[in-house]
Amino acid sequence: DVKVTQSSRYLVKRTGEKVFLECVQDMDHENMFWYRQDPGLGLRLIYFSYDVKMKEKGDIPEGYSVSREKKERFSLILESASTNQTSMYLCASRPRKGVLNTEAFFGQGTRLTVV
Amino acid sequence: AQSVAQPEDQVNVAEGNPLTVKCTYSVSGNPYLFWYVQYPNRGLQFLLKYITGDNLVKGSYGFEAEFNKSQTSFHLKKPSALVSDSALYFCAVRDEVTGGGNKLTFGTGTQLKVEL
């Protein structure tokens, strides 16, 4: 089975802190994604990466950055956390760069609270 | 641009009755359509997808979905609902043509509640 693992299930951070959310997948997928999930808004794409050291902005990249130094790991960074970044964060991966019809596999989510 | 609409925030159904969760989409080219389910405090689990071929797609846990190109819809269905089906359901689309590259666009989700 494909496994996508997010390092934390729950996090509480203070305003202004630098926050790292880590995601690891074990199936050699090229594509990895970070979404945030908010009630009534569904899932919104923050950033995605289609290869090591490659990244592209999603729909809501402001206030976030990412890092992909190894194929299996994709990190989401909140440079200076703010209360409006309190949310559920979901990591996903998908195989085969350039193939559009494969489904994505999701991690269990990290619920981040910024106080 | 690709988009998905789930017109119902919540659907209530009695156990044993058929259920339908609605989804409509908008794309430039041919759509790739997906349904995911999310249980409380968990990530999303893949249920089924439509790529091409038969308009009726069968997936996990007895769910199926019907692709209707003329109505640009991809409604999720199950003939007999279970209490354990209660969860949040997301429809998603990827455009074959523009695709947004690798982008998968999600709807806002529909909460399904199955009661005894």
Short mmCIF file of C-alpha atoms in Angstrom, two decimals:
data_model
loop_
_atom_site.label_atom_id
_atom_site.label_comp_id
_atom_site.label_asym_id
_atom_site.label_seq_id
_atom_site.Cartn_x
_atom_site.Cartn_y
_atom_site.Cartn_z
CA ASP A 1 0.00 0.00 0.00
CA VAL A 2 1.07 3.54 -0.70
CA LYS A 3 1.89 5.40 2.45
CA VAL A 4 2.00 9.15 2.84
CA THR A 5 3.06 10.16 6.33
CA GLN A 6 2.80 13.60 7.86
CA SER A 7 5.09 14.17 10.82
CA SER A 8 2.47 15.57 13.20
CA ARG A 9 -1.27 15.09 13.67
CA TYR A 10 -1.71 18.17 15.84
CA LEU A 11 0.45 21.27 16.26
CA VAL A 12 0.03 24.42 18.30
CA LYS A 13 2.33 27.31 17.44
CA ARG A 14 2.62 30.95 18.40
CA THR A 15 2.12 33.89 16.07
CA GLY A 16 5.38 34.79 14.36
CA GLU A 17 6.99 31.38 14.74
CA LYS A 18 8.55 29.61 11.80
CA VAL A 19 6.70 26.34 11.31
CA PHE A 20 7.76 23.25 9.40
CA LEU A 21 5.29 20.60 8.27
CA GLU A 22 6.91 17.46 6.96
CA CYS A 23 5.56 14.87 4.57
CA VAL A 24 7.15 11.62 3.43
CA GLN A 25 5.90 9.14 0.83
CA ASP A 26 7.28 5.65 0.29
CA MET A 27 6.24 4.89 -3.30
CA ASP A 28 8.74 6.85 -5.34
CA HIS A 29 6.08 9.28 -6.60
CA GLU A 30 7.27 12.24 -8.63
CA ASN A 31 4.41 14.56 -7.72
CA MET A 32 3.74 15.87 -4.24
CA PHE A 33 1.22 18.45 -3.06
CA TRP A 34 0.28 20.55 -0.06
CA TYR A 35 -3.35 21.53 0.48
CA ARG A 36 -5.14 23.32 3.26
CA GLN A 37 -8.65 22.40 4.20
CA ASP A 38 -11.12 24.85 5.73
CA PRO A 39 -14.83 24.38 6.40
CA GLY A 40 -16.94 25.55 3.48
CA LEU A 41 -13.89 26.09 1.28
CA GLY A 42 -12.89 22.51 0.57
CA LEU A 43 -9.27 21.80 -0.28
CA ARG A 44 -7.13 24.55 -1.72
CA LEU A 45 -3.74 23.91 -3.27
CA ILE A 46 -0.84 25.77 -1.67
CA TYR A 47 2.18 24.40 -3.56
CA PHE A 48 3.12 21.36 -5.53
CA SER A 49 6.30 19.75 -6.74
CA TYR A 50 6.78 17.48 -9.74
CA ASP A 51 10.41 16.62 -9.09
CA VAL A 52 13.26 17.10 -6.67
CA LYS A 53 14.06 20.78 -6.18
CA MET A 54 11.13 21.73 -8.43
CA LYS A 55 8.12 23.60 -7.09
CA GLU A 56 5.15 25.49 -8.41
CA LYS A 57 2.70 27.79 -6.72
CA GLY A 58 -0.81 26.64 -6.25
CA ASP A 59 -3.86 28.79 -5.66
CA ILE A 60 -2.94 30.22 -2.25
CA PRO A 61 0.87 30.32 -1.86
CA GLU A 62 1.08 33.59 0.08
CA GLY A 63 2.72 33.16 3.46
CA TYR A 64 4.08 29.71 2.62
CA SER A 65 7.17 28.21 1.05
CA VAL A 66 8.20 24.63 0.33
CA SER A 67 11.27 22.49 0.07
CA ARG A 68 11.89 19.29 -1.81
CA GLU A 69 15.50 18.18 -1.41
CA LYS A 70 14.73 14.46 -1.71
CA LYS A 71 12.14 12.72 -3.83
CA GLU A 72 10.32 11.18 -0.89
CA ARG A 73 10.08 14.30 1.26
CA PHE A 74 8.11 17.52 0.75
CA SER A 75 8.15 20.18 3.44
CA LEU A 76 5.76 23.07 3.91
CA ILE A 77 7.15 26.12 5.69
CA LEU A 78 5.21 28.90 7.31
CA GLU A 79 7.78 31.68 7.47
CA SER A 80 5.97 33.64 10.17
CA ALA A 81 2.84 31.91 11.37
CA SER A 82 -0.34 33.93 11.66
CA THR A 83 -3.72 33.10 13.15
CA ASN A 84 -5.32 32.97 9.70
CA GLN A 85 -3.10 30.00 8.93
CA THR A 86 -4.90 27.92 11.53
CA SER A 87 -6.19 25.04 9.41
CA MET A 88 -5.97 21.39 8.49
CA TYR A 89 -3.00 20.75 6.20
CA LEU A 90 -3.01 17.77 3.88
CA CYS A 91 -0.09 16.35 1.95
CA ALA A 92 -0.63 14.18 -1.11
CA SER A 93 1.47 12.36 -3.67
CA ARG A 94 0.78 11.00 -7.12
CA PRO A 95 2.82 8.80 -9.41
CA ARG A 96 4.03 9.38 -12.93
CA LYS A 97 4.94 12.85 -13.90
CA GLY A 98 2.91 13.98 -16.89
CA VAL A 99 0.13 11.41 -16.51
CA LEU A 100 -3.12 13.09 -15.58
CA ASN A 101 -5.45 10.21 -14.81
CA THR A 102 -3.86 8.72 -11.72
CA GLU A 103 -5.38 9.40 -8.34
CA ALA A 104 -3.56 11.13 -5.50
CA PHE A 105 -2.81 9.52 -2.14
CA PHE A 106 -3.21 11.59 0.98
CA GLY A 107 -1.57 11.72 4.37
CA GLN A 108 -3.63 11.76 7.55
CA GLY A 109 -3.46 15.52 7.89
CA THR A 110 -1.93 17.98 10.35
CA ARG A 111 -4.25 20.19 12.31
CA LEU A 112 -2.33 23.39 12.97
CA THR A 113 -3.49 25.96 15.47
CA VAL A 114 -1.72 29.32 15.61
CA VAL A 115 -2.32 31.25 18.82
CA ALA B 1 -10.07 27.16 -15.71
CA GLN B 2 -11.35 23.98 -14.14
CA SER B 3 -13.90 24.03 -11.34
CA VAL B 4 -16.15 21.75 -9.34
CA ALA B 5 -19.41 22.45 -7.54
CA GLN B 6 -21.01 20.38 -4.80
CA PRO B 7 -24.35 22.10 -4.31
CA GLU B 8 -25.27 20.42 -1.02
CA ASP B 9 -23.39 21.08 2.19
CA GLN B 10 -25.13 18.15 3.87
CA VAL B 11 -27.14 15.14 2.79
CA ASN B 12 -29.21 13.14 5.26
CA VAL B 13 -30.44 9.65 4.45
CA ALA B 14 -31.88 6.74 6.39
CA GLU B 15 -29.88 3.53 6.59
CA GLY B 16 -30.91 1.12 3.86
CA ASN B 17 -32.11 3.88 1.54
CA PRO B 18 -30.27 4.86 -1.64
CA LEU B 19 -27.99 7.89 -1.43
CA THR B 20 -26.83 10.45 -3.97
CA VAL B 21 -24.16 13.09 -3.48
CA LYS B 22 -24.14 15.62 -6.30
CA CYS B 23 -21.21 17.04 -8.24
CA THR B 24 -21.01 19.21 -11.33
CA TYR B 25 -17.85 20.32 -13.08
CA SER B 26 -16.48 22.76 -15.62
CA VAL B 27 -13.43 22.10 -17.79
CA SER B 28 -12.06 23.14 -21.18
CA GLY B 29 -11.34 19.66 -22.49
CA ASN B 30 -12.22 16.17 -21.36
CA PRO B 31 -12.45 15.76 -17.60
CA TYR B 32 -10.79 13.33 -15.28
CA LEU B 33 -13.14 13.04 -12.29
CA PHE B 34 -12.55 11.66 -8.81
CA TRP B 35 -14.43 11.05 -5.59
CA TYR B 36 -12.73 10.99 -2.20
CA VAL B 37 -14.07 10.34 1.30
CA GLN B 38 -12.79 11.80 4.56
CA TYR B 39 -13.57 10.39 7.98
CA PRO B 40 -13.20 12.66 11.04
CA ASN B 41 -9.66 13.88 11.64
CA ARG B 42 -8.29 11.77 8.83
CA GLY B 43 -6.86 12.36 5.38
CA LEU B 44 -8.75 11.73 2.16
CA GLN B 45 -9.30 8.23 0.81
CA PHE B 46 -9.80 7.57 -2.87
CA LEU B 47 -13.19 6.06 -3.79
CA LEU B 48 -13.39 5.99 -7.58
CA LYS B 49 -12.52 7.81 -10.77
CA TYR B 50 -13.81 8.41 -14.29
CA ILE B 51 -11.25 8.63 -17.06
CA THR B 52 -13.01 7.32 -20.15
CA GLY B 53 -15.32 4.50 -21.20
CA ASP B 54 -18.45 3.42 -19.35
CA ASN B 55 -20.39 6.25 -17.82
CA LEU B 56 -21.12 4.20 -14.69
CA VAL B 57 -18.02 3.76 -12.59
CA LYS B 58 -17.84 1.37 -9.66
CA GLY B 59 -15.57 1.99 -6.70
CA SER B 60 -14.79 1.06 -3.13
CA TYR B 61 -17.30 0.21 -0.38
CA GLY B 62 -20.18 -0.32 -2.83
CA PHE B 63 -20.12 3.21 -4.19
CA GLU B 64 -20.60 4.08 -7.83
CA ALA B 65 -20.77 7.28 -9.82
CA GLU B 66 -22.46 8.24 -13.05
CA PHE B 67 -20.71 10.48 -15.56
CA ASN B 68 -23.10 12.62 -17.59
CA LYS B 69 -21.33 14.72 -20.19
CA SER B 70 -24.37 16.69 -21.33
CA GLN B 71 -25.17 17.73 -17.77
CA THR B 72 -21.48 18.02 -16.78
CA SER B 73 -22.23 15.97 -13.70
CA PHE B 74 -20.58 13.14 -11.79
CA HIS B 75 -22.95 12.19 -8.98
CA LEU B 76 -21.90 9.66 -6.36
CA LYS B 77 -24.42 6.93 -5.54
CA LYS B 78 -24.94 3.92 -3.37
CA PRO B 79 -28.00 1.65 -3.53
CA SER B 80 -28.23 1.06 0.22
CA ALA B 81 -26.63 3.44 2.72
CA LEU B 82 -24.89 2.34 5.92
CA VAL B 83 -24.38 4.34 9.09
CA SER B 84 -20.65 3.80 8.57
CA ASP B 85 -20.88 5.74 5.28
CA SER B 86 -21.32 8.92 7.31
CA ALA B 87 -18.37 11.11 6.33
CA LEU B 88 -17.31 14.10 4.26
CA TYR B 89 -17.23 13.50 0.51
CA PHE B 90 -15.21 15.46 -2.01
CA CYS B 91 -15.52 15.56 -5.77
CA ALA B 92 -12.45 16.60 -7.76
CA VAL B 93 -11.59 17.27 -11.40
CA ARG B 94 -8.51 17.51 -13.54
CA ASP B 95 -8.72 18.95 -17.05
CA GLU B 96 -7.23 16.80 -19.81
CA VAL B 97 -6.38 19.81 -21.92
CA THR B 98 -5.20 22.58 -19.67
CA GLY B 99 -5.00 20.36 -16.60
CA GLY B 100 -3.53 23.11 -14.58
CA GLY B 101 -0.53 20.91 -15.08
CA ASN B 102 -0.91 18.46 -12.24
CA LYS B 103 -3.59 20.40 -10.43
CA LEU B 104 -6.58 18.63 -9.01
CA THR B 105 -9.42 20.99 -8.17
CA PHE B 106 -11.72 19.98 -5.31
CA GLY B 107 -15.28 20.87 -4.47
CA THR B 108 -16.22 22.27 -1.09
CA GLY B 109 -17.35 18.89 0.21
CA THR B 110 -20.67 17.33 1.18
CA GLN B 111 -21.29 15.97 4.65
CA LEU B 112 -23.23 12.71 4.44
CA LYS B 113 -25.17 11.66 7.50
CA VAL B 114 -26.77 8.24 7.55
CA GLU B 115 -29.20 7.66 10.38
CA LEU B 116 -30.82 4.53 11.75
#
